[in-house]
XYZ file of C-alpha atoms in Angstrom:
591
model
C 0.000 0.000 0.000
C 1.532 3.434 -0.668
C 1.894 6.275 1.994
C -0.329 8.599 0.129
C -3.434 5.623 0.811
C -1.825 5.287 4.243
C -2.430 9.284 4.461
C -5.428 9.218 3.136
C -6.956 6.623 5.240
C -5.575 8.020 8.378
C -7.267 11.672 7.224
C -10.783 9.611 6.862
C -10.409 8.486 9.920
C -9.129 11.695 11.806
C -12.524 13.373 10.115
C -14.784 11.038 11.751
C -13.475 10.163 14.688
C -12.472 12.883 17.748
C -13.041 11.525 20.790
C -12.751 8.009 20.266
C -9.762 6.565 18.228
C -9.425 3.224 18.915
C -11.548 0.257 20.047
C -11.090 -0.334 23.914
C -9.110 -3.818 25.123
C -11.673 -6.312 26.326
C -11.680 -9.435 29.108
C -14.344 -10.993 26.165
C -15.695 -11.029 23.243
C -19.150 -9.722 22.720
C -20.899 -12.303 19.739
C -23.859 -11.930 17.261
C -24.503 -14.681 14.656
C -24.282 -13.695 10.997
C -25.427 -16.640 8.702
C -25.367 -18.987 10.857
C -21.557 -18.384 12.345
C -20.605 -16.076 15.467
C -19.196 -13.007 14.414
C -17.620 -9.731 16.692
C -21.201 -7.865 18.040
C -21.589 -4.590 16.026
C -18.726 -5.000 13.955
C -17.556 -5.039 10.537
C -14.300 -5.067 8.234
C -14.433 -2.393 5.265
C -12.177 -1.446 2.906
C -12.857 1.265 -0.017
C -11.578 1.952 -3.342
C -7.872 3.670 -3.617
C -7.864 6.812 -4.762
C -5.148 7.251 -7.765
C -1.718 8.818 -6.305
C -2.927 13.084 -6.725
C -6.522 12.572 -7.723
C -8.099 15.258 -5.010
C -11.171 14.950 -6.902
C -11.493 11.301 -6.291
C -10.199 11.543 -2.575
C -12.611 13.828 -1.710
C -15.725 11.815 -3.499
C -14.632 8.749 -1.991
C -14.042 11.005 1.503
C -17.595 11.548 1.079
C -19.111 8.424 0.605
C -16.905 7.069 3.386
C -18.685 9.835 5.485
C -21.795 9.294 4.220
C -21.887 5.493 4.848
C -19.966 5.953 8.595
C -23.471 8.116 9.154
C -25.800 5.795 7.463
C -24.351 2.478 10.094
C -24.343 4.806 12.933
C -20.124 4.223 13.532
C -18.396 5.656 16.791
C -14.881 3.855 16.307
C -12.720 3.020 13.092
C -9.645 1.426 13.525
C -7.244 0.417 10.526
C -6.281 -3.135 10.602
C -3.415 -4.843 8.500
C -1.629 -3.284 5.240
C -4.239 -3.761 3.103
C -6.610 -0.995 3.599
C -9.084 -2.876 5.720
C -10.451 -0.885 8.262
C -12.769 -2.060 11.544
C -16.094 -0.151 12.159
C -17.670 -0.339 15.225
C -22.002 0.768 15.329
C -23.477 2.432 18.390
C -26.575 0.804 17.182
C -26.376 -1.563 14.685
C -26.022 -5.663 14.905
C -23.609 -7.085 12.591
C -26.594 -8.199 10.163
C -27.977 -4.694 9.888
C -24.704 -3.246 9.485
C -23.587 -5.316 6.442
C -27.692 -4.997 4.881
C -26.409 -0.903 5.385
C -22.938 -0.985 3.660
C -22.853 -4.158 1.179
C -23.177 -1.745 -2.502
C -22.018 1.425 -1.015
C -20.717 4.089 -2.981
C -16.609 3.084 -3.742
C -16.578 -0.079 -1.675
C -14.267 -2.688 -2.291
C -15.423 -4.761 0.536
C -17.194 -5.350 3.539
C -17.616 -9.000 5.882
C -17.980 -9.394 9.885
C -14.809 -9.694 11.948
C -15.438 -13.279 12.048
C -14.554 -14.877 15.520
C -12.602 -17.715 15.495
C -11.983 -20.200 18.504
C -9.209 -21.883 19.882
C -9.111 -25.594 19.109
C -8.089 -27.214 22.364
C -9.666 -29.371 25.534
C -7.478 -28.903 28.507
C -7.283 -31.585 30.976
C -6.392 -32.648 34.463
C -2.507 -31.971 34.879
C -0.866 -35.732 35.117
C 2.878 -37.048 34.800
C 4.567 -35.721 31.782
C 4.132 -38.204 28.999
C 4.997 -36.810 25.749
C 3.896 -39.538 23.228
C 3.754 -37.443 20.449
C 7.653 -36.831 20.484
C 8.418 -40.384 21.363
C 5.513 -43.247 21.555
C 7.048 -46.419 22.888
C 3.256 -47.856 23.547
C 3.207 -45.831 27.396
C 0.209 -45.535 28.972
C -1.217 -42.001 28.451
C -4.565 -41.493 31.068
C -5.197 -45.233 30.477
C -5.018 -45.856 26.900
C -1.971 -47.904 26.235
C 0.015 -46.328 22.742
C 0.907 -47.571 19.781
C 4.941 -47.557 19.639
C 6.111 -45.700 16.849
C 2.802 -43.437 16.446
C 5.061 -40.409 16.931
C 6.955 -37.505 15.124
C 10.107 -39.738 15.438
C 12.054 -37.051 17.137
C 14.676 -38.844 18.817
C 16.099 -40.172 15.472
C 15.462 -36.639 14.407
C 17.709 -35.168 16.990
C 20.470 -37.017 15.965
C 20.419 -34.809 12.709
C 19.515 -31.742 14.713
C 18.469 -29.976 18.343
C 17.126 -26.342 16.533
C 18.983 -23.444 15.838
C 18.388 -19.641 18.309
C 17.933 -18.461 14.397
C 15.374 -20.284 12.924
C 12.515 -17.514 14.817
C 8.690 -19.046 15.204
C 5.712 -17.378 15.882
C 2.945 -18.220 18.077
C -0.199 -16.148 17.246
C -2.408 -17.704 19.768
C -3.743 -16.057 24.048
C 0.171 -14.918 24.582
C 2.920 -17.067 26.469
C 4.433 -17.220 29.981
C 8.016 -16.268 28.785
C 9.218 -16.170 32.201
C 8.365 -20.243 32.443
C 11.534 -21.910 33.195
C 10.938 -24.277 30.463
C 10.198 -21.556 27.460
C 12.707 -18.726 28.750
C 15.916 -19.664 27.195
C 13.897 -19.985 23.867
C 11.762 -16.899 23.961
C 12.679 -14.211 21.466
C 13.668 -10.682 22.918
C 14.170 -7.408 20.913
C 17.682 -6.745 19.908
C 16.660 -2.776 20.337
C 14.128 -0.763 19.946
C 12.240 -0.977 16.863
C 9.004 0.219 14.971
C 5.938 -1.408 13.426
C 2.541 -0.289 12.230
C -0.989 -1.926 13.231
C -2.949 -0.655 10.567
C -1.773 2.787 9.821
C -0.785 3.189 13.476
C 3.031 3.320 13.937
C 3.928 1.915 17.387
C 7.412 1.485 19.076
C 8.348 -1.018 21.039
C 12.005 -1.585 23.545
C 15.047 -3.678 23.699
C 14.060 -6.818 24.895
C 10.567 -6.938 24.542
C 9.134 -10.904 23.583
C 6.225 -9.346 21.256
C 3.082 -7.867 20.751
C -0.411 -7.634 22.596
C -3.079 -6.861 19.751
C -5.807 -6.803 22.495
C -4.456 -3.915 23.851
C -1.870 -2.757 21.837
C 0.639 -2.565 24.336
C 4.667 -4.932 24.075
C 3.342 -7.202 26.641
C 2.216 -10.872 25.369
C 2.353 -12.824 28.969
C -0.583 -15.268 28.787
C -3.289 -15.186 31.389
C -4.845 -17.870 29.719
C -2.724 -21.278 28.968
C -3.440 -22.178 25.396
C -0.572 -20.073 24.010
C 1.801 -21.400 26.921
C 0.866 -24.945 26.302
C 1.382 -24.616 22.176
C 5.081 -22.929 22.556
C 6.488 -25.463 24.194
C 5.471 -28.397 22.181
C 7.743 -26.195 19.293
C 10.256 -25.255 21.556
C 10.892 -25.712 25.127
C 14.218 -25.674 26.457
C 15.403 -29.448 26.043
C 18.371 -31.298 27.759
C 18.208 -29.241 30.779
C 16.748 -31.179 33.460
C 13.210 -30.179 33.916
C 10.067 -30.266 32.731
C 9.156 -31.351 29.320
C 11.052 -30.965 25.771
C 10.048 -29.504 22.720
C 10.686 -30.298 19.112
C 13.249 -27.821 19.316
C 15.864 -28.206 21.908
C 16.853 -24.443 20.702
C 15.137 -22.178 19.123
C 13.189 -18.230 19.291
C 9.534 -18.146 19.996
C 8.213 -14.824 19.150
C 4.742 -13.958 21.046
C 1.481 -12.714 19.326
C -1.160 -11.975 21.926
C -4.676 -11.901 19.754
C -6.796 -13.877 21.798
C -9.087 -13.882 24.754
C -9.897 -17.365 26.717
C -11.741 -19.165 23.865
C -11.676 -17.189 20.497
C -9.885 -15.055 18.434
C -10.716 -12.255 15.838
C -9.930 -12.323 11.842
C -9.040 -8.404 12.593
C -6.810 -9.465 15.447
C -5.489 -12.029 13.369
C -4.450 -9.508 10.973
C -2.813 -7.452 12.597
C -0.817 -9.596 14.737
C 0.712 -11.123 11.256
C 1.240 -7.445 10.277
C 3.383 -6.980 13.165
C 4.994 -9.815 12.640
C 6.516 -8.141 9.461
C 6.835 -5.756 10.665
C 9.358 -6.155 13.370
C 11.083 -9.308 10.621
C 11.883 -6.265 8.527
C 12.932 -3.850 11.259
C 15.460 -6.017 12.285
C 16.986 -6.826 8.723
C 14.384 -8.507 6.838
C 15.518 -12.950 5.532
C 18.739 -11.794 6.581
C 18.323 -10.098 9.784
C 18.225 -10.806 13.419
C 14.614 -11.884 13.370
C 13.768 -13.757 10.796
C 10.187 -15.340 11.356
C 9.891 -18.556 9.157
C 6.766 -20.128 11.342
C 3.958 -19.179 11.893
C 1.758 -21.419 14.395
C -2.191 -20.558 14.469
C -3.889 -23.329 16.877
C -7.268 -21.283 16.231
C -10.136 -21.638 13.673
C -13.495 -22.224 12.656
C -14.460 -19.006 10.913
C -15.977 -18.197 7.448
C -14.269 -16.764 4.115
C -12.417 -13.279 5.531
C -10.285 -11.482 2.984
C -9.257 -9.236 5.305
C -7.125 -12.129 6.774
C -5.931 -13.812 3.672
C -4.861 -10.312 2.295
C -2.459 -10.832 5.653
C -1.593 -14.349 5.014
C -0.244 -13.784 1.442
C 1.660 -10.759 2.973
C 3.680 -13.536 5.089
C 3.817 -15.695 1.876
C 5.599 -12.520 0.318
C 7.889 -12.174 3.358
C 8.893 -16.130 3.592
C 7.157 -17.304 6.677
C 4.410 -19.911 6.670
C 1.215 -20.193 8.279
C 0.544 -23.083 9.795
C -2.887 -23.472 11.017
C -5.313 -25.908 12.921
C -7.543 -27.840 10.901
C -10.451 -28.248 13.450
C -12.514 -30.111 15.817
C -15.817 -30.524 14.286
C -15.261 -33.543 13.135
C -16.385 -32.035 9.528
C -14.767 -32.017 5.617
C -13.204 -29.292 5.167
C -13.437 -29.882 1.625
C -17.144 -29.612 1.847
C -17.637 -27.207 4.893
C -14.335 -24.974 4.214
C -12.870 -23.899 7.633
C -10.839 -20.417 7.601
C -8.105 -19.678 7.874
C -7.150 -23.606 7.536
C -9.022 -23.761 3.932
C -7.354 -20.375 2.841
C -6.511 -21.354 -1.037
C -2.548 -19.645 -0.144
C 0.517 -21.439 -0.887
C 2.167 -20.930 2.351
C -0.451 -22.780 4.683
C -0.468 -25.701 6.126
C -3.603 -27.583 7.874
C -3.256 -29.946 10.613
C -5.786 -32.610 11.671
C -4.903 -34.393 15.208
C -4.077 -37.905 15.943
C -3.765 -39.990 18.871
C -1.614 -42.205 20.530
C -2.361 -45.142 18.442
C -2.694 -43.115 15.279
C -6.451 -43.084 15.025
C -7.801 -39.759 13.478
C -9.855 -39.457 16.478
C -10.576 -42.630 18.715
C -8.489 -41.598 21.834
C -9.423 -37.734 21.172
C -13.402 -38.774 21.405
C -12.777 -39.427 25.308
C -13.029 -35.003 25.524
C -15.046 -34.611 22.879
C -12.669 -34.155 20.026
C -13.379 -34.920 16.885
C -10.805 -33.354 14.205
C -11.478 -32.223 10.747
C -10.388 -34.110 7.676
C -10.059 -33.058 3.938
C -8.361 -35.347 1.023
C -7.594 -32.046 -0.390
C -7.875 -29.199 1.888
C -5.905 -30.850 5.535
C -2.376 -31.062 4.310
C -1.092 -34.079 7.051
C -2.152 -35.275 10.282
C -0.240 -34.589 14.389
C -0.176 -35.691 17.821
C -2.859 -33.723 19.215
C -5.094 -35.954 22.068
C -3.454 -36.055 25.385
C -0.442 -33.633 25.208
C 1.500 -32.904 28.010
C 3.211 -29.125 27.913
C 4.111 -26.586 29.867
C 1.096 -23.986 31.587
C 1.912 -20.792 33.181
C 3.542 -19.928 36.392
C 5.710 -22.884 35.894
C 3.499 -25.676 35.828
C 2.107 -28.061 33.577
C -0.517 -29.851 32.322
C -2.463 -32.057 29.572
C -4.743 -30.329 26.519
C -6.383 -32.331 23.591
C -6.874 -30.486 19.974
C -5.753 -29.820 16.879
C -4.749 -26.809 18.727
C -1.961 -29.076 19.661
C -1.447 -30.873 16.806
C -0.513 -27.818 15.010
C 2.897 -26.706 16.779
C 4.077 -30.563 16.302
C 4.130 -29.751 12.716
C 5.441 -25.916 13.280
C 7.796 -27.600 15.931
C 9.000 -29.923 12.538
C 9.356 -27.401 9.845
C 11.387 -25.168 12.519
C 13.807 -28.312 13.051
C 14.139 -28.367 9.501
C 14.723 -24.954 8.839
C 18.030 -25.571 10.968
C 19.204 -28.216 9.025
C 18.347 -26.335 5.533
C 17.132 -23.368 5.143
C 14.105 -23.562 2.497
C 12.171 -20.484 1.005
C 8.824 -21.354 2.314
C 7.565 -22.873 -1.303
C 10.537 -25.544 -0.411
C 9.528 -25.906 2.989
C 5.987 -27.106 2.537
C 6.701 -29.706 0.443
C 9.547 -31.218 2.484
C 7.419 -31.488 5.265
C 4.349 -33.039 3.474
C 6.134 -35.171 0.810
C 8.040 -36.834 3.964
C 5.058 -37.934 6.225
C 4.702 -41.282 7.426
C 1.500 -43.123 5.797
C -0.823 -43.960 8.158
C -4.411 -46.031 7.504
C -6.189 -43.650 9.482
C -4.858 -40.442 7.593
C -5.136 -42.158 3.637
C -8.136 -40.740 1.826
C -8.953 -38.444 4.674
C -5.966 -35.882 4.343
C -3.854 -34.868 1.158
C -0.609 -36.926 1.650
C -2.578 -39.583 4.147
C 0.658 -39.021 6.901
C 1.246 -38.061 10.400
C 4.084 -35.625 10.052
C 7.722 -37.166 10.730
C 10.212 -34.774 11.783
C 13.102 -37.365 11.255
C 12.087 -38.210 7.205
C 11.695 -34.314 7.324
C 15.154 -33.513 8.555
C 16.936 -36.692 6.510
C 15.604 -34.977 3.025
C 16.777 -31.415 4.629
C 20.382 -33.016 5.370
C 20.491 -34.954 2.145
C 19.314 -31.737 0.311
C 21.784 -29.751 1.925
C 24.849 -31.043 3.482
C 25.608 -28.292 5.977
C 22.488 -25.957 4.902
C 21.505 -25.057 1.355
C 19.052 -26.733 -1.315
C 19.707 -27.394 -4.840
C 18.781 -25.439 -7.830
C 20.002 -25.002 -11.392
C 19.086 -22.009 -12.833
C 17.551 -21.786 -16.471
C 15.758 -19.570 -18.776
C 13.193 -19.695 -21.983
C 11.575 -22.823 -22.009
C 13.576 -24.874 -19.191
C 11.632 -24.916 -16.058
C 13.183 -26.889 -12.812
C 10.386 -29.075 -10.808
C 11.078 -30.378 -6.996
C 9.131 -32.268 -5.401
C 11.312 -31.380 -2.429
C 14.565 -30.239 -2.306
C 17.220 -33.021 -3.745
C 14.686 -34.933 -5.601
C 14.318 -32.300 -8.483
C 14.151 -32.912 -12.170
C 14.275 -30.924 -15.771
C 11.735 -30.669 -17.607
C 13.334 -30.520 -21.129
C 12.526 -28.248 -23.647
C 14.747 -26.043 -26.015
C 16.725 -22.892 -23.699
C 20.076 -23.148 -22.146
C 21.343 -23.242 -18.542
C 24.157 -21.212 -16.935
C 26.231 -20.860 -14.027
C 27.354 -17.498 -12.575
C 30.681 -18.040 -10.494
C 31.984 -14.566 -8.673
C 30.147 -12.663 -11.807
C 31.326 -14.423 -14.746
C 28.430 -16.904 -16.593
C 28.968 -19.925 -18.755
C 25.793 -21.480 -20.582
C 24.982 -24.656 -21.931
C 22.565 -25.063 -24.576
C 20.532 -27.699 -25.649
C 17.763 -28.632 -27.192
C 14.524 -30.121 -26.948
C 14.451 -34.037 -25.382
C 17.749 -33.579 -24.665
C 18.364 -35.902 -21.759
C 19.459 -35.376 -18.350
C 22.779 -36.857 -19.678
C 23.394 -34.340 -22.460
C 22.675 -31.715 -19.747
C 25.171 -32.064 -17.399
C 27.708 -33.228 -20.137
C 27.453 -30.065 -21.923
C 27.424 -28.033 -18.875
C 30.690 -29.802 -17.905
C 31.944 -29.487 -21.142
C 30.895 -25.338 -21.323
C 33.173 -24.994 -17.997
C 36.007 -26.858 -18.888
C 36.570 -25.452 -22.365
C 36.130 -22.207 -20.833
C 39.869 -21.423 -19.880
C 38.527 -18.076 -18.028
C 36.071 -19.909 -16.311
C 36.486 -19.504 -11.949
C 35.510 -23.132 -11.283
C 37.279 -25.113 -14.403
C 40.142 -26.397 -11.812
C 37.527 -28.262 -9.635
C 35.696 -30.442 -13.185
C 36.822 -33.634 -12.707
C 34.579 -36.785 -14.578
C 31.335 -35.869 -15.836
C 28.784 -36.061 -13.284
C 27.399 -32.120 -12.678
C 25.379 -30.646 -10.237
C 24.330 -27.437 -8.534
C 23.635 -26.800 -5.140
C 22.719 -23.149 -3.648
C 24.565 -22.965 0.034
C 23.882 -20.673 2.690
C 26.512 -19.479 4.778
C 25.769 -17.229 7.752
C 23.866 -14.059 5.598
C 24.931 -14.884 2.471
C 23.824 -17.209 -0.585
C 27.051 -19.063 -2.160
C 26.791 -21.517 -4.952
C 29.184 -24.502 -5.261
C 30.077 -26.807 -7.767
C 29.719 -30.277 -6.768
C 31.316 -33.152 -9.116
C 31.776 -36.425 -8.524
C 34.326 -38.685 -9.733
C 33.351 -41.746 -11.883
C 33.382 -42.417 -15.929
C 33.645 -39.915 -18.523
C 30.699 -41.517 -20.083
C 27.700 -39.281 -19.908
C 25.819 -42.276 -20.656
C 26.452 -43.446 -17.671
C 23.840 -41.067 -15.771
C 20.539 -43.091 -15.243
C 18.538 -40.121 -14.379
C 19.361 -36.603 -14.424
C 22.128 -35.419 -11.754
C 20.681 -32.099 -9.662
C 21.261 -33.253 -6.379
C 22.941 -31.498 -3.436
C 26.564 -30.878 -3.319
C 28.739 -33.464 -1.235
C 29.931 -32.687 1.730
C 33.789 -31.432 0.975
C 32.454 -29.344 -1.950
C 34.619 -26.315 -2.978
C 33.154 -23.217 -2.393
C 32.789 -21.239 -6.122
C 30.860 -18.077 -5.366
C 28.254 -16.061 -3.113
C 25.526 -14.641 -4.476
């Protein structure tokens, strides 16, 4: 959005609005139903048409139909909300059903839905021994339901690969979290220095050391006064290996806070914004490459309608590298049929999570507290732990809490513990964590890959992928496009164009033509290097067998040049060769 709009709506609302400027913090959530699902009482989201960049005619007609319509629906409050232009009205008067019968066709409106409410998809329980099947099931007993071994996340094996990394940063978007637990401290992010963010078109600052943000109240605070939020960090990262408690996925790792909810349900406008300060304070601390780079982000909430408002938000993060990973539900329902929001949002970062339980049933354990996940062959992306975890609460205790709520930050917890084996750009990331699930009867035809996530498959492709950290790519123009079904398992699809390599500025391209085989490739890009006497990497061309790999080392990108040794023979290459370099590669260039 540019500043002028960011002007402009600030003038609208300094025009309407004296006395009261922003909506007051609340304990709970008024609720009105709007077709038939619960919705913020006399609220809605609104967003009108852009004026073009100088057009005071058309700022000041669309001034005055935002006037006339903030009349019309009786509105005391306006508050912006995200980076989109959505802004929340709140009626003296009006319900939410009267209030979108007022605005839906006004003049210059792009859009207008309730500020949906969603709710937070989690039983808690009785607080019992600490039990943590979902990391490691060896068939234990959890509240007298004897496991199934090996209906885990397989973390153990997955530790031997990796604990976490302090800069792989997650988010937890969810009632706030206890960072002063003993078991979360260590992992809890905290401000480098002060920085600067905006909620809507509101800049705020925040200090040194603060964990995150309160959206209820718009304050630097997120300590939970609930649990839910607690209870979902740990699972992705409590302190491990250090004598108390419990464990997360993540040994090490930074948990950034997001306070949007109240006991029991969240708003899409909270929702919103809380993502919006999430980029917010990525990019005021250096952006991919910065101190705070947010990869994850965990939303154990759900159960709203269609809100663009939020998806707007959503594809923001997709633009910024972080994913959203999201709770399916606990309806029991198809989300293919009944689409659930933001879990059904059509966005390429997101990732739905159905639960599981100890004996890798979809729901059988679960049923004891009334859970019943959601399912979708093509809208839940993979199935978690989630009935019967065991996590830390706040004021340093602990206790149990059944949901998808808590299947989620198993699968946040996962792509986290991947990031710090191999740092994926979130279209990479996705597919290493669903194309590496473990099969499971329960999860085939009722979820998109039919797995439980596995955070040991996960991290093998990420190591194999990347030895060190990295992921493989060869770059190519015209008609040469490069598909992965996950990093190191990537293939050409061959049409005519040419490929190149760039080593410390200076490019050498291969051509070929179409059906040329994966053979030809990497023989003629073997041959373009070493007939190249000016070429930086000729000296390390040895045999015929070419690959690519991108590496990252600390801010930087660097390529290498992998080859391996073998016969000259390009006919000697089964399939085509684009895997990840070997481990004692020589380093060839930084991008």
């Amino acid at each position: 959005m540019t500043s002028i709009f960011l002007r402009f709506l600030r003038q609208i609302s300094l025009s309407i609005l004296v006395a009261a400027l922003a909506l007051p913090a609340r304990a709970q959530v008024a609720v009105q139903s709007y077709n038939g699902h619960d919705a913020v009482a006399q609220e809605v989201l609104i967003k009108f048409r852009q004026p073009a960049p100088g057009d005071a005619q058309a700022q000041a007609a669309i001034t005055a139909n935002v006037l006339q319509a903030q009349v019309t629906a009786d509105i005391d409050v306006a508050q912006s909300v995200g980076s989109h232009g959505w802004v929340l009205w709140h009626s003296r008067s009006n319900d939410v059903a009267t209030l979108m019968g007022l605005l839906t066709g006004a003049s210059d409106l792009v859009g207008v839905e309730p500020n949906w409410v969603m709710h937070l998809a989690s039983t808690p329980n009785d607080p019992y021994f600490p039990q943590e099947w979902g990391l490691q099931n060896t068939g234990q007993s959890i509240l007298g339901i004897t496991g199934t071994p090996g209906a885990d996340i397989g973390a153990p094996q997955a530790w031997n690969i990796s604990t976490g990394s302090a800069s792989i940063v997650v988010a937890v978007l969810d009632t706030g979290i206890d960072y002063t637990h003993p078991d979360l401290a260590a992992n809890v992010w905290s401000a480098p220095s002060q920085f600067s963010f905006y909620q809507g078109t509101t800049l705020y600052t925040c200090p040194a050391g603060t964990h995150g943000w309160n959206v209820l109240n718009n304050t630097c605070d997120p300590m939970d006064n609930d649990d839910h939020g607690t209870h979902v960090a740990e699972t992705i990262g409590a302190a491990g290996n250090n004598g108390m408690g419990v464990t997360g996925v993540n040994w090490t790792t930074k948990i950034i806070a997001v306070k949007m909810c109240i006991p029991g349900n969240c708003s899409s406008a909270n929702a919103a914004n809380g993502i919006q300060f999430l980029l917010g304070a990525k990019a005021a601390f250096g952006g991919e490459a910065g101190s705070t780079d947010v990869r994850v982000l965990n939303n154990s909430y759900g159960g709203m309608p269609f809100a663009q408002s939020l998806l707007d938000e959503i594809n923001g993060a997709n633009a910024a590298d972080m994913s959203f990973v999201v709770a399916a539900g606990n309806n029991g329902s198809n989300n293919d049929t009944t689409p659930v929001y933001p879990a059904s949002y059509n966005a390429p970062n997101v990732i739905s999570v159905a639960g599981t339980d100890n004996r890798d049933n979809l729901a059988a354990l679960a049923l004891q507290d009334g859970f019943d996940p959601n399912y979708g062959a093509t809208s839940v992306d993979l199935g978690a732990p989630g009935a019967e975890v065991y996590s830390t609460w706040p004021s340093g205790s602990y206790g149990w809490m059944t949901g998808t709520s808590m299947a989620t930050p198993h699968v946040s917890g996962t792509a986290a513990l991947s990031e710090s084996v191999c740092q994926f750009d979130t279209e990479l990331l996705k597919p290493n964590l669903l194309n590496n699930v473990a099969v499971i009867p329960a999860l085939v035809g009722k979820t998109v890959t039919g797995g439980r996530v596995n955070a040991f498959n996960s991290l093998d492709a990420a190591s194999s992928a990347c030895p060190g950290t990295g992921w493989s790519s060869v770059s190519g123009v015209d008609k040469h496009k490069r598909v992965c079904e996950f990093p190191g398992n990537c293939w050409i699809v061959w049409d005519s164009g040419y490929v190149s390599v760039t080593v410390n500025g200076y490019t050498t391209s291969a051509n070929y033509s179409e059906y040329s085989t994966g053979q030809s490739l990497a023989y003629a890009l073997r041959s373009a290097i070493n007939n190249d006497a000016n070429h930086p990497a000729r000296a390390h061309v040895s045999g015929s067998k070419v690959s690519l790999s991108a590496k990252r080392t600390g801010s930087d990108t660097c390529y290498t040049l992998s080859v391996s040794s073998g016969s000259n023979d390009p006919e000697d290459f089964p399939t085509p060769s684009f895997s990840a370099s070997p481990s004692g590669s020589a380093l060839v260039g930084c991008r």
